[in-house]
């Protein structure tokens, strides 16, 4: 008996799954692990507000650019294989309407969105957390804020692919 083709996911379902899990949680875990590895030998190190802001701002710039560059070809491949049904670009509202349909401007907007998200969530957390942070606390903070920023950057990237109308590699 022939296997019937799987129906494509809705845009919303695809974006939620990719952004929350793939680009959010996984990104947070990877960034926290990298941070832990870089600071493993820094016993007793602490991070004041200036150090947190410096670390998170640099991370936001890298995260936005790297995630965009990696996710664009993967999303185009998924769209080409009909993994999800891309909505009409005109129907993308809200934050998606901020994403340009050309590569370089979309990369810039995505990087800014990731950095602003990282800085906003990080600053809010620093108001609630007792400073200075230990390496472990900073690692956890970085994981959480990178998960949030990764989700936002992933969403903007998926919207770029749909808006650009290019599903070829």
PDB file of N, CA and C in Angstrom, residues 12-55:
ATOM      1  N   UNK A  12       1.878  28.850  10.942  1.00  0.00           N
ATOM      2  CA  UNK A  12       1.939  29.102  12.389  1.00  0.00           C
ATOM      3  C   UNK A  12       2.518  27.914  13.134  1.00  0.00           C
ATOM      4  N   UNK A  13       2.074  26.717  12.804  1.00  0.00           N
ATOM      5  CA  UNK A  13       2.572  25.506  13.457  1.00  0.00           C
ATOM      6  C   UNK A  13       4.062  25.316  13.185  1.00  0.00           C
ATOM      7  N   UNK A  14       4.465  25.500  11.944  1.00  0.00           N
ATOM      8  CA  UNK A  14       5.871  25.375  11.563  1.00  0.00           C
ATOM      9  C   UNK A  14       6.722  26.397  12.329  1.00  0.00           C
ATOM     10  N   UNK A  15       6.289  27.661  12.302  1.00  0.00           N
ATOM     11  CA  UNK A  15       7.057  28.728  12.957  1.00  0.00           C
ATOM     12  C   UNK A  15       7.156  28.500  14.462  1.00  0.00           C
ATOM     13  N   UNK A  16       6.054  28.108  15.090  1.00  0.00           N
ATOM     14  CA  UNK A  16       6.092  27.857  16.535  1.00  0.00           C
ATOM     15  C   UNK A  16       7.058  26.734  16.878  1.00  0.00           C
ATOM     16  N   UNK A  17       6.975  25.636  16.145  1.00  0.00           N
ATOM     17  CA  UNK A  17       7.852  24.502  16.411  1.00  0.00           C
ATOM     18  C   UNK A  17       9.319  24.877  16.212  1.00  0.00           C
ATOM     19  N   UNK A  18       9.626  25.459  15.076  1.00  0.00           N
ATOM     20  CA  UNK A  18      11.013  25.821  14.778  1.00  0.00           C
ATOM     21  C   UNK A  18      11.545  26.885  15.739  1.00  0.00           C
ATOM     22  N   UNK A  19      10.737  27.924  15.992  1.00  0.00           N
ATOM     23  CA  UNK A  19      11.215  29.046  16.796  1.00  0.00           C
ATOM     24  C   UNK A  19      11.330  28.701  18.273  1.00  0.00           C
ATOM     25  N   UNK A  20      10.348  28.000  18.810  1.00  0.00           N
ATOM     26  CA  UNK A  20      10.404  27.664  20.241  1.00  0.00           C
ATOM     27  C   UNK A  20      11.440  26.597  20.545  1.00  0.00           C
ATOM     28  N   UNK A  21      11.442  25.523  19.758  1.00  0.00           N
ATOM     29  CA  UNK A  21      12.344  24.408  20.044  1.00  0.00           C
ATOM     30  C   UNK A  21      13.691  24.590  19.345  1.00  0.00           C
ATOM     31  N   UNK A  22      13.681  24.563  18.018  1.00  0.00           N
ATOM     32  CA  UNK A  22      14.923  24.573  17.251  1.00  0.00           C
ATOM     33  C   UNK A  22      15.780  25.809  17.431  1.00  0.00           C
ATOM     34  N   UNK A  23      15.189  26.954  17.237  1.00  0.00           N
ATOM     35  CA  UNK A  23      15.971  28.193  17.292  1.00  0.00           C
ATOM     36  C   UNK A  23      15.948  28.823  18.680  1.00  0.00           C
ATOM     37  N   UNK A  24      15.026  28.421  19.519  1.00  0.00           N
ATOM     38  CA  UNK A  24      14.926  28.950  20.875  1.00  0.00           C
ATOM     39  C   UNK A  24      15.668  28.086  21.883  1.00  0.00           C
ATOM     40  N   UNK A  25      15.053  26.990  22.288  1.00  0.00           N
ATOM     41  CA  UNK A  25      15.620  26.141  23.349  1.00  0.00           C
ATOM     42  C   UNK A  25      17.006  25.617  22.974  1.00  0.00           C
ATOM     43  N   UNK A  26      17.138  25.076  21.775  1.00  0.00           N
ATOM     44  CA  UNK A  26      18.432  24.523  21.355  1.00  0.00           C
ATOM     45  C   UNK A  26      19.498  25.612  21.335  1.00  0.00           C
ATOM     46  N   UNK A  27      19.155  26.779  20.825  1.00  0.00           N
ATOM     47  CA  UNK A  27      20.089  27.899  20.794  1.00  0.00           C
ATOM     48  C   UNK A  27      20.509  28.308  22.208  1.00  0.00           C
ATOM     49  N   UNK A  28      19.542  28.345  23.120  1.00  0.00           N
ATOM     50  CA  UNK A  28      19.857  28.691  24.507  1.00  0.00           C
ATOM     51  C   UNK A  28      20.823  27.701  25.134  1.00  0.00           C
ATOM     52  N   UNK A  29      20.589  26.424  24.904  1.00  0.00           N
ATOM     53  CA  UNK A  29      21.468  25.384  25.463  1.00  0.00           C
ATOM     54  C   UNK A  29      22.877  25.497  24.877  1.00  0.00           C
ATOM     55  N   UNK A  30      22.955  25.693  23.566  1.00  0.00           N
ATOM     56  CA  UNK A  30      24.270  25.808  22.919  1.00  0.00           C
ATOM     57  C   UNK A  30      25.032  27.024  23.444  1.00  0.00           C
ATOM     58  N   UNK A  31      24.359  28.175  23.531  1.00  0.00           N
ATOM     59  CA  UNK A  31      25.038  29.386  24.024  1.00  0.00           C
ATOM     60  C   UNK A  31      25.449  29.261  25.489  1.00  0.00           C
ATOM     61  N   UNK A  32      24.614  28.633  26.301  1.00  0.00           N
ATOM     62  CA  UNK A  32      24.979  28.424  27.706  1.00  0.00           C
ATOM     63  C   UNK A  32      26.178  27.492  27.812  1.00  0.00           C
ATOM     64  N   UNK A  33      26.210  26.446  26.994  1.00  0.00           N
ATOM     65  CA  UNK A  33      27.331  25.502  27.015  1.00  0.00           C
ATOM     66  C   UNK A  33      28.628  26.171  26.560  1.00  0.00           C
ATOM     67  N   UNK A  34      28.539  26.994  25.519  1.00  0.00           N
ATOM     68  CA  UNK A  34      29.727  27.723  25.057  1.00  0.00           C
ATOM     69  C   UNK A  34      30.235  28.650  26.156  1.00  0.00           C
ATOM     70  N   UNK A  35      29.314  29.363  26.789  1.00  0.00           N
ATOM     71  CA  UNK A  35      29.697  30.268  27.877  1.00  0.00           C
ATOM     72  C   UNK A  35      30.374  29.493  29.007  1.00  0.00           C
ATOM     73  N   UNK A  36      29.782  28.357  29.388  1.00  0.00           N
ATOM     74  CA  UNK A  36      30.348  27.532  30.467  1.00  0.00           C
ATOM     75  C   UNK A  36      31.753  27.058  30.097  1.00  0.00           C
ATOM     76  N   UNK A  37      31.925  26.646  28.843  1.00  0.00           N
ATOM     77  CA  UNK A  37      33.245  26.187  28.407  1.00  0.00           C
ATOM     78  C   UNK A  37      34.279  27.302  28.408  1.00  0.00           C
ATOM     79  N   UNK A  38      33.881  28.480  27.992  1.00  0.00           N
ATOM     80  CA  UNK A  38      34.806  29.616  27.960  1.00  0.00           C
ATOM     81  C   UNK A  38      35.213  30.087  29.360  1.00  0.00           C
ATOM     82  N   UNK A  39      34.328  29.884  30.338  1.00  0.00           N
ATOM     83  CA  UNK A  39      34.587  30.388  31.684  1.00  0.00           C
ATOM     84  C   UNK A  39      34.802  29.286  32.708  1.00  0.00           C
ATOM     85  N   UNK A  40      35.074  28.073  32.248  1.00  0.00           N
ATOM     86  CA  UNK A  40      35.249  26.935  33.158  1.00  0.00           C
ATOM     87  C   UNK A  40      36.420  27.142  34.125  1.00  0.00           C
ATOM     88  N   UNK A  41      37.458  27.776  33.671  1.00  0.00           N
ATOM     89  CA  UNK A  41      38.640  27.977  34.507  1.00  0.00           C
ATOM     90  C   UNK A  41      38.554  29.234  35.365  1.00  0.00           C
ATOM     91  N   UNK A  42      37.505  30.020  35.200  1.00  0.00           N
ATOM     92  CA  UNK A  42      37.373  31.291  35.917  1.00  0.00           C
ATOM     93  C   UNK A  42      36.656  31.081  37.245  1.00  0.00           C
ATOM     94  N   UNK A  43      37.269  30.318  38.112  1.00  0.00           N
ATOM     95  CA  UNK A  43      36.669  30.049  39.419  1.00  0.00           C
ATOM     96  C   UNK A  43      36.516  31.346  40.212  1.00  0.00           C
ATOM     97  N   UNK A  44      35.344  31.563  40.739  1.00  0.00           N
ATOM     98  CA  UNK A  44      35.103  32.752  41.551  1.00  0.00           C
ATOM     99  C   UNK A  44      34.841  34.019  40.765  1.00  0.00           C
ATOM    100  N   UNK A  45      34.814  33.940  39.439  1.00  0.00           N
ATOM    101  CA  UNK A  45      34.550  35.129  38.624  1.00  0.00           C
ATOM    102  C   UNK A  45      33.102  35.567  38.826  1.00  0.00           C
ATOM    103  N   UNK A  46      32.899  36.861  38.747  1.00  0.00           N
ATOM    104  CA  UNK A  46      31.538  37.406  38.837  1.00  0.00           C
ATOM    105  C   UNK A  46      31.322  38.397  37.706  1.00  0.00           C
ATOM    106  N   UNK A  47      30.049  38.660  37.442  1.00  0.00           N
ATOM    107  CA  UNK A  47      29.671  39.533  36.337  1.00  0.00           C
ATOM    108  C   UNK A  47      28.748  40.625  36.856  1.00  0.00           C
ATOM    109  N   UNK A  48      29.235  41.875  36.798  1.00  0.00           N
ATOM    110  CA  UNK A  48      28.395  43.005  37.185  1.00  0.00           C
ATOM    111  C   UNK A  48      27.549  43.429  35.989  1.00  0.00           C
ATOM    112  N   UNK A  49      26.771  44.446  36.148  1.00  0.00           N
ATOM    113  CA  UNK A  49      25.863  44.893  35.091  1.00  0.00           C
ATOM    114  C   UNK A  49      26.625  45.215  33.803  1.00  0.00           C
ATOM    115  N   UNK A  50      27.758  45.897  33.906  1.00  0.00           N
ATOM    116  CA  UNK A  50      28.536  46.254  32.710  1.00  0.00           C
ATOM    117  C   UNK A  50      29.012  45.002  31.970  1.00  0.00           C
ATOM    118  N   UNK A  51      29.468  44.004  32.703  1.00  0.00           N
ATOM    119  CA  UNK A  51      29.943  42.766  32.078  1.00  0.00           C
ATOM    120  C   UNK A  51      28.794  42.001  31.435  1.00  0.00           C
ATOM    121  N   UNK A  52      27.639  41.990  32.079  1.00  0.00           N
ATOM    122  CA  UNK A  52      26.470  41.311  31.525  1.00  0.00           C
ATOM    123  C   UNK A  52      26.040  42.003  30.233  1.00  0.00           C
ATOM    124  N   UNK A  53      25.931  43.316  30.256  1.00  0.00           N
ATOM    125  CA  UNK A  53      25.513  44.079  29.076  1.00  0.00           C
ATOM    126  C   UNK A  53      26.508  43.886  27.935  1.00  0.00           C
ATOM    127  N   UNK A  54      27.790  43.941  28.233  1.00  0.00           N
ATOM    128  CA  UNK A  54      28.818  43.763  27.219  1.00  0.00           C
ATOM    129  C   UNK A  54      28.724  42.384  26.578  1.00  0.00           C
ATOM    130  N   UNK A  55      28.613  41.358  27.391  1.00  0.00           N
ATOM    131  CA  UNK A  55      28.537  39.981  26.894  1.00  0.00           C
ATOM    132  C   UNK A  55      27.278  39.770  26.059  1.00  0.00           C
TER     133      UNK A  55
END
